[in-house]
PDB file of N, CA and C in Angstrom:
ATOM      1  N   UNK A   3     -80.386  24.713 -72.095  1.00 76.00           N
ATOM      2  CA  UNK A   3     -79.390  23.665 -71.670  1.00 76.00           C
ATOM      3  C   UNK A   3     -80.825  22.880 -70.635  1.00 76.00           C
ATOM      4  N   UNK A   4     -80.753  21.412 -71.121  1.00 77.00           N
ATOM      5  CA  UNK A   4     -82.018  20.744 -70.622  1.00 77.00           C
ATOM      6  C   UNK A   4     -81.590  20.086 -69.237  1.00 77.00           C
ATOM      7  N   UNK A   5     -82.488  19.931 -68.467  1.00 80.00           N
ATOM      8  CA  UNK A   5     -82.260  19.187 -67.047  1.00 80.00           C
ATOM      9  C   UNK A   5     -83.164  18.212 -66.830  1.00 80.00           C
ATOM     10  N   UNK A   6     -82.891  16.705 -66.191  1.00 81.00           N
ATOM     11  CA  UNK A   6     -83.849  16.056 -66.216  1.00 81.00           C
ATOM     12  C   UNK A   6     -83.718  15.705 -64.345  1.00 81.00           C
ATOM     13  N   UNK A   7     -85.184  15.924 -63.605  1.00 83.00           N
ATOM     14  CA  UNK A   7     -84.809  14.860 -62.904  1.00 83.00           C
ATOM     15  C   UNK A   7     -86.070  14.213 -62.236  1.00 83.00           C
ATOM     16  N   UNK A   8     -85.655  13.194 -61.708  1.00 88.00           N
ATOM     17  CA  UNK A   8     -86.968  12.184 -61.237  1.00 88.00           C
ATOM     18  C   UNK A   8     -87.492  12.331 -59.903  1.00 88.00           C
ATOM     19  N   UNK A   9     -89.084  12.963 -60.695  1.00 89.00           N
ATOM     20  CA  UNK A   9     -89.619  13.446 -59.010  1.00 89.00           C
ATOM     21  C   UNK A   9     -90.259  12.638 -58.778  1.00 89.00           C
ATOM     22  N   UNK A  10     -90.760  10.867 -59.099  1.00 88.00           N
ATOM     23  CA  UNK A  10     -91.742   9.871 -58.419  1.00 88.00           C
ATOM     24  C   UNK A  10     -91.699   9.844 -57.356  1.00 88.00           C
ATOM     25  N   UNK A  11     -90.872  10.171 -56.306  1.00 93.00           N
ATOM     26  CA  UNK A  11     -90.997   9.748 -55.107  1.00 93.00           C
ATOM     27  C   UNK A  11     -91.689  10.992 -54.102  1.00 93.00           C
ATOM     28  N   UNK A  12     -91.304  12.263 -55.096  1.00 96.00           N
ATOM     29  CA  UNK A  12     -92.032  13.914 -54.260  1.00 96.00           C
ATOM     30  C   UNK A  12     -93.042  13.803 -55.174  1.00 96.00           C
ATOM     31  N   UNK A  13     -93.963  13.190 -55.999  1.00 97.00           N
ATOM     32  CA  UNK A  13     -95.202  13.374 -56.232  1.00 97.00           C
ATOM     33  C   UNK A  13     -95.744  12.128 -55.897  1.00 97.00           C
ATOM     34  N   UNK A  14     -97.535  12.269 -56.554  1.00 96.00           N
ATOM     35  CA  UNK A  14     -98.365  11.273 -56.338  1.00 96.00           C
ATOM     36  C   UNK A  14     -98.602  10.921 -58.069  1.00 96.00           C
ATOM     37  N   UNK A  15     -98.423   9.467 -57.518  1.00 94.00           N
ATOM     38  CA  UNK A  15     -98.663   9.027 -59.041  1.00 94.00           C
ATOM     39  C   UNK A  15     -98.711   9.547 -60.553  1.00 94.00           C
ATOM     40  N   UNK A  16    -100.209   9.785 -60.260  1.00 94.00           N
ATOM     41  CA  UNK A  16    -101.101  10.508 -61.391  1.00 94.00           C
ATOM     42  C   UNK A  16    -100.491  12.111 -61.839  1.00 94.00           C
ATOM     43  N   UNK A  17     -99.431  12.359 -61.321  1.00 96.00           N
ATOM     44  CA  UNK A  17     -98.478  14.090 -61.437  1.00 96.00           C
ATOM     45  C   UNK A  17     -97.243  13.638 -62.176  1.00 96.00           C
ATOM     46  N   UNK A  18     -97.021  12.182 -62.186  1.00 93.00           N
ATOM     47  CA  UNK A  18     -95.612  11.762 -62.321  1.00 93.00           C
ATOM     48  C   UNK A  18     -95.167  12.209 -63.524  1.00 93.00           C
ATOM     49  N   UNK A  19     -96.005  12.208 -64.243  1.00 91.00           N
ATOM     50  CA  UNK A  19     -95.767  12.671 -65.862  1.00 91.00           C
ATOM     51  C   UNK A  19     -95.505  13.832 -66.558  1.00 91.00           C
ATOM     52  N   UNK A  20     -96.180  14.260 -65.892  1.00 93.00           N
ATOM     53  CA  UNK A  20     -96.883  15.926 -66.291  1.00 93.00           C
ATOM     54  C   UNK A  20     -95.405  17.530 -66.393  1.00 93.00           C
ATOM     55  N   UNK A  21     -95.906  17.841 -67.229  1.00 92.00           N
ATOM     56  CA  UNK A  21     -94.755  19.031 -67.195  1.00 92.00           C
ATOM     57  C   UNK A  21     -94.360  19.998 -66.136  1.00 92.00           C
ATOM     58  N   UNK A  22     -93.300  20.675 -65.828  1.00 93.00           N
ATOM     59  CA  UNK A  22     -93.438  20.967 -64.486  1.00 93.00           C
ATOM     60  C   UNK A  22     -94.659  22.423 -64.273  1.00 93.00           C
ATOM     61  N   UNK A  23     -95.136  23.237 -65.638  1.00 96.00           N
ATOM     62  CA  UNK A  23     -95.677  24.135 -64.927  1.00 96.00           C
ATOM     63  C   UNK A  23     -97.241  23.697 -64.341  1.00 96.00           C
ATOM     64  N   UNK A  24     -97.463  22.434 -65.181  1.00 97.00           N
ATOM     65  CA  UNK A  24     -98.337  21.542 -64.700  1.00 97.00           C
ATOM     66  C   UNK A  24     -98.444  21.469 -63.239  1.00 97.00           C
ATOM     67  N   UNK A  25     -97.358  20.408 -62.912  1.00 97.00           N
ATOM     68  CA  UNK A  25     -97.220  20.303 -61.215  1.00 97.00           C
ATOM     69  C   UNK A  25     -97.093  21.143 -60.802  1.00 97.00           C
ATOM     70  N   UNK A  26     -96.539  22.420 -61.036  1.00 98.00           N
ATOM     71  CA  UNK A  26     -96.971  23.960 -59.946  1.00 98.00           C
ATOM     72  C   UNK A  26     -98.222  24.476 -59.834  1.00 98.00           C
ATOM     73  N   UNK A  27     -99.090  24.105 -60.822  1.00 98.00           N
ATOM     74  CA  UNK A  27    -100.207  24.746 -60.888  1.00 98.00           C
ATOM     75  C   UNK A  27    -101.148  23.397 -59.811  1.00 98.00           C
ATOM     76  N   UNK A  28    -100.700  22.222 -59.899  1.00 98.00           N
ATOM     77  CA  UNK A  28    -101.728  21.183 -58.991  1.00 98.00           C
ATOM     78  C   UNK A  28    -101.899  21.388 -57.900  1.00 98.00           C
ATOM     79  N   UNK A  29    -102.622  20.828 -57.391  1.00 98.00           N
ATOM     80  CA  UNK A  29    -103.150  21.062 -55.507  1.00 98.00           C
ATOM     81  C   UNK A  29    -101.773  20.722 -55.071  1.00 98.00           C
ATOM     82  N   UNK A  30    -102.047  20.757 -53.835  1.00 98.00           N
ATOM     83  CA  UNK A  30    -100.536  20.926 -53.210  1.00 98.00           C
ATOM     84  C   UNK A  30    -100.752  19.327 -52.785  1.00 98.00           C
ATOM     85  N   UNK A  31    -102.102  18.999 -52.816  1.00 98.00           N
ATOM     86  CA  UNK A  31    -101.768  17.123 -52.473  1.00 98.00           C
ATOM     87  C   UNK A  31    -101.442  16.674 -53.894  1.00 98.00           C
ATOM     88  N   UNK A  32    -100.956  17.136 -54.788  1.00 98.00           N
ATOM     89  CA  UNK A  32     -99.934  16.353 -55.401  1.00 98.00           C
ATOM     90  C   UNK A  32     -98.952  15.963 -54.969  1.00 98.00           C
ATOM     91  N   UNK A  33     -98.635  16.659 -54.041  1.00 98.00           N
ATOM     92  CA  UNK A  33     -96.912  16.242 -53.227  1.00 98.00           C
ATOM     93  C   UNK A  33     -96.923  14.929 -52.480  1.00 98.00           C
ATOM     94  N   UNK A  34     -96.164  13.691 -52.988  1.00 97.00           N
ATOM     95  CA  UNK A  34     -96.078  12.213 -52.177  1.00 97.00           C
ATOM     96  C   UNK A  34     -96.624  13.208 -50.405  1.00 97.00           C
ATOM     97  N   UNK A  35     -97.163  12.512 -49.724  1.00 97.00           N
ATOM     98  CA  UNK A  35     -97.290  12.824 -48.309  1.00 97.00           C
ATOM     99  C   UNK A  35     -98.405  13.845 -47.871  1.00 97.00           C
ATOM    100  N   UNK A  36     -98.556  14.692 -48.885  1.00 98.00           N
ATOM    101  CA  UNK A  36     -99.563  15.567 -48.307  1.00 98.00           C
ATOM    102  C   UNK A  36    -101.295  15.163 -48.703  1.00 98.00           C
ATOM    103  N   UNK A  37    -101.906  14.747 -47.551  1.00 97.00           N
ATOM    104  CA  UNK A  37    -103.484  14.278 -47.758  1.00 97.00           C
ATOM    105  C   UNK A  37    -104.027  15.763 -48.196  1.00 97.00           C
ATOM    106  N   UNK A  38    -105.092  15.041 -48.872  1.00 96.00           N
ATOM    107  CA  UNK A  38    -106.891  15.986 -48.939  1.00 96.00           C
ATOM    108  C   UNK A  38    -106.702  16.701 -47.772  1.00 96.00           C
ATOM    109  N   UNK A  39    -106.833  15.937 -46.409  1.00 98.00           N
ATOM    110  CA  UNK A  39    -106.921  16.872 -45.257  1.00 98.00           C
ATOM    111  C   UNK A  39    -105.815  18.349 -44.859  1.00 98.00           C
ATOM    112  N   UNK A  40    -104.676  17.566 -45.196  1.00 98.00           N
ATOM    113  CA  UNK A  40    -103.661  18.706 -45.018  1.00 98.00           C
ATOM    114  C   UNK A  40    -103.855  19.734 -46.091  1.00 98.00           C
ATOM    115  N   UNK A  41    -104.022  19.889 -47.191  1.00 98.00           N
ATOM    116  CA  UNK A  41    -104.780  20.301 -48.199  1.00 98.00           C
ATOM    117  C   UNK A  41    -105.308  21.333 -47.971  1.00 98.00           C
ATOM    118  N   UNK A  42    -106.957  20.383 -47.518  1.00 98.00           N
ATOM    119  CA  UNK A  42    -108.032  21.968 -46.848  1.00 98.00           C
ATOM    120  C   UNK A  42    -107.143  22.600 -45.993  1.00 98.00           C
ATOM    121  N   UNK A  43    -106.510  22.165 -44.525  1.00 98.00           N
ATOM    122  CA  UNK A  43    -105.703  23.167 -43.770  1.00 98.00           C
ATOM    123  C   UNK A  43    -104.697  24.133 -43.987  1.00 98.00           C
ATOM    124  N   UNK A  44    -104.185  23.827 -45.263  1.00 98.00           N
ATOM    125  CA  UNK A  44    -102.852  24.580 -46.104  1.00 98.00           C
ATOM    126  C   UNK A  44    -104.131  25.975 -46.269  1.00 98.00           C
ATOM    127  N   UNK A  45    -104.806  25.447 -47.406  1.00 98.00           N
ATOM    128  CA  UNK A  45    -105.938  26.361 -47.939  1.00 98.00           C
ATOM    129  C   UNK A  45    -106.129  27.495 -46.485  1.00 98.00           C
ATOM    130  N   UNK A  46    -106.949  27.025 -45.722  1.00 98.00           N
ATOM    131  CA  UNK A  46    -107.597  27.891 -44.644  1.00 98.00           C
ATOM    132  C   UNK A  46    -106.334  28.797 -43.942  1.00 98.00           C
ATOM    133  N   UNK A  47    -105.694  28.453 -43.718  1.00 97.00           N
ATOM    134  CA  UNK A  47    -104.564  29.040 -42.803  1.00 97.00           C
ATOM    135  C   UNK A  47    -103.626  30.240 -43.420  1.00 97.00           C
ATOM    136  N   UNK A  48    -103.548  29.322 -45.105  1.00 97.00           N
ATOM    137  CA  UNK A  48    -102.450  30.559 -45.811  1.00 97.00           C
ATOM    138  C   UNK A  48    -103.084  30.786 -47.102  1.00 97.00           C
ATOM    139  N   UNK A  49    -103.505  30.046 -47.205  1.00 98.00           N
ATOM    140  CA  UNK A  49    -104.662  30.293 -48.611  1.00 98.00           C
ATOM    141  C   UNK A  49    -104.014  29.737 -49.853  1.00 98.00           C
ATOM    142  N   UNK A  50    -102.844  28.816 -49.624  1.00 98.00           N
ATOM    143  CA  UNK A  50    -102.365  27.859 -50.638  1.00 98.00           C
ATOM    144  C   UNK A  50    -102.908  26.623 -50.723  1.00 98.00           C
ATOM    145  N   UNK A  51    -103.501  26.667 -52.308  1.00 98.00           N
ATOM    146  CA  UNK A  51    -104.316  25.639 -52.953  1.00 98.00           C
ATOM    147  C   UNK A  51    -103.204  25.335 -54.310  1.00 98.00           C
ATOM    148  N   UNK A  52    -102.411  25.826 -54.326  1.00 98.00           N
ATOM    149  CA  UNK A  52    -101.256  24.875 -55.208  1.00 98.00           C
ATOM    150  C   UNK A  52     -99.962  24.826 -55.136  1.00 98.00           C
ATOM    151  N   UNK A  53     -99.245  23.477 -55.449  1.00 98.00           N
ATOM    152  CA  UNK A  53     -97.547  23.501 -55.175  1.00 98.00           C
ATOM    153  C   UNK A  53     -97.310  24.787 -55.587  1.00 98.00           C
ATOM    154  N   UNK A  54     -97.474  25.426 -56.774  1.00 98.00           N
ATOM    155  CA  UNK A  54     -96.777  27.012 -56.277  1.00 98.00           C
ATOM    156  C   UNK A  54     -97.055  28.049 -55.216  1.00 98.00           C
ATOM    157  N   UNK A  55     -98.316  27.856 -55.040  1.00 98.00           N
ATOM    158  CA  UNK A  55     -98.935  28.759 -54.004  1.00 98.00           C
ATOM    159  C   UNK A  55     -97.601  28.207 -52.584  1.00 98.00           C
ATOM    160  N   UNK A  56     -97.573  27.004 -52.232  1.00 98.00           N
ATOM    161  CA  UNK A  56     -96.707  26.697 -51.093  1.00 98.00           C
ATOM    162  C   UNK A  56     -95.137  27.001 -51.660  1.00 98.00           C
ATOM    163  N   UNK A  57     -94.614  26.470 -53.037  1.00 97.00           N
ATOM    164  CA  UNK A  57     -93.148  27.272 -53.467  1.00 97.00           C
ATOM    165  C   UNK A  57     -93.171  28.475 -52.655  1.00 97.00           C
ATOM    166  N   UNK A  58     -93.836  29.613 -52.729  1.00 98.00           N
ATOM    167  CA  UNK A  58     -94.483  31.532 -52.953  1.00 98.00           C
ATOM    168  C   UNK A  58     -94.540  31.936 -52.033  1.00 98.00           C
ATOM    169  N   UNK A  59     -95.173  30.977 -50.832  1.00 98.00           N
ATOM    170  CA  UNK A  59     -95.635  31.496 -50.029  1.00 98.00           C
ATOM    171  C   UNK A  59     -94.309  32.216 -49.018  1.00 98.00           C
ATOM    172  N   UNK A  60     -94.410  33.321 -49.066  1.00 97.00           N
ATOM    173  CA  UNK A  60     -93.655  34.069 -47.893  1.00 97.00           C
ATOM    174  C   UNK A  60     -92.951  33.636 -46.289  1.00 97.00           C
ATOM    175  N   UNK A  61     -94.306  33.117 -45.679  1.00 97.00           N
ATOM    176  CA  UNK A  61     -93.390  32.028 -44.445  1.00 97.00           C
ATOM    177  C   UNK A  61     -93.140  31.518 -44.574  1.00 97.00           C
ATOM    178  N   UNK A  62     -93.184  30.370 -45.207  1.00 96.00           N
ATOM    179  CA  UNK A  62     -92.413  29.509 -46.042  1.00 96.00           C
ATOM    180  C   UNK A  62     -91.097  29.265 -46.460  1.00 96.00           C
ATOM    181  N   UNK A  63     -91.092  30.481 -47.598  1.00 97.00           N
ATOM    182  CA  UNK A  63     -89.978  31.010 -47.657  1.00 97.00           C
ATOM    183  C   UNK A  63     -88.901  31.349 -47.062  1.00 97.00           C
ATOM    184  N   UNK A  64     -88.864  31.943 -45.697  1.00 98.00           N
ATOM    185  CA  UNK A  64     -88.490  32.613 -45.144  1.00 98.00           C
ATOM    186  C   UNK A  64     -87.991  31.676 -43.801  1.00 98.00           C
ATOM    187  N   UNK A  65     -89.157  30.808 -43.447  1.00 98.00           N
ATOM    188  CA  UNK A  65     -88.552  29.562 -42.666  1.00 98.00           C
ATOM    189  C   UNK A  65     -87.712  28.868 -43.377  1.00 98.00           C
ATOM    190  N   UNK A  66     -87.405  28.324 -44.850  1.00 97.00           N
ATOM    191  CA  UNK A  66     -86.605  27.749 -45.553  1.00 97.00           C
ATOM    192  C   UNK A  66     -84.806  27.958 -45.325  1.00 97.00           C
ATOM    193  N   UNK A  67     -85.357  29.446 -45.549  1.00 97.00           N
ATOM    194  CA  UNK A  67     -83.947  30.473 -45.729  1.00 97.00           C
ATOM    195  C   UNK A  67     -83.281  30.040 -44.355  1.00 97.00           C
ATOM    196  N   UNK A  68     -84.091  30.500 -42.745  1.00 97.00           N
ATOM    197  CA  UNK A  68     -83.619  30.423 -41.877  1.00 97.00           C
ATOM    198  C   UNK A  68     -82.890  29.303 -41.742  1.00 97.00           C
ATOM    199  N   UNK A  69     -83.593  27.585 -42.067  1.00 97.00           N
ATOM    200  CA  UNK A  69     -82.914  26.700 -41.732  1.00 97.00           C
ATOM    201  C   UNK A  69     -81.660  26.677 -42.872  1.00 97.00           C
ATOM    202  N   UNK A  70     -81.639  27.289 -44.064  1.00 97.00           N
ATOM    203  CA  UNK A  70     -80.419  27.122 -44.480  1.00 97.00           C
ATOM    204  C   UNK A  70     -79.429  27.852 -43.827  1.00 97.00           C
ATOM    205  N   UNK A  71     -79.840  28.551 -43.621  1.00 97.00           N
ATOM    206  CA  UNK A  71     -78.699  29.876 -42.944  1.00 97.00           C
ATOM    207  C   UNK A  71     -78.092  29.153 -41.456  1.00 97.00           C
ATOM    208  N   UNK A  72     -79.057  28.182 -41.111  1.00 97.00           N
ATOM    209  CA  UNK A  72     -78.437  27.555 -40.359  1.00 97.00           C
ATOM    210  C   UNK A  72     -77.379  26.647 -40.445  1.00 97.00           C
ATOM    211  N   UNK A  73     -77.801  26.091 -41.050  1.00 96.00           N
ATOM    212  CA  UNK A  73     -76.919  24.771 -42.221  1.00 96.00           C
ATOM    213  C   UNK A  73     -75.736  25.202 -42.501  1.00 96.00           C
ATOM    214  N   UNK A  74     -76.050  26.536 -43.109  1.00 96.00           N
ATOM    215  CA  UNK A  74     -74.649  27.050 -43.759  1.00 96.00           C
ATOM    216  C   UNK A  74     -73.660  27.100 -42.894  1.00 96.00           C
ATOM    217  N   UNK A  75     -73.801  27.444 -41.462  1.00 94.00           N
ATOM    218  CA  UNK A  75     -73.371  28.266 -40.189  1.00 94.00           C
ATOM    219  C   UNK A  75     -72.705  26.832 -39.684  1.00 94.00           C
ATOM    220  N   UNK A  76     -72.841  25.695 -39.702  1.00 89.00           N
ATOM    221  CA  UNK A  76     -72.035  24.442 -39.298  1.00 89.00           C
ATOM    222  C   UNK A  76     -71.217  24.712 -39.572  1.00 89.00           C
TER     223      UNK A  76
END
């Protein structure tokens, strides 16, 4: 089943037309609102260099799970 999602507002212009695998392997700064400086800090603090690294980081995933639990309990 094919799924279409418009990611234009979540990605920098240069990454909007890329396939998902290439977006995941792109630098974190490919995400709209993440600057090169932000990316440097993520790399230094958590060794996060790509969008995939950010999405699979255990601390970020745990924080997202806690937020989801809190929202589900409302």
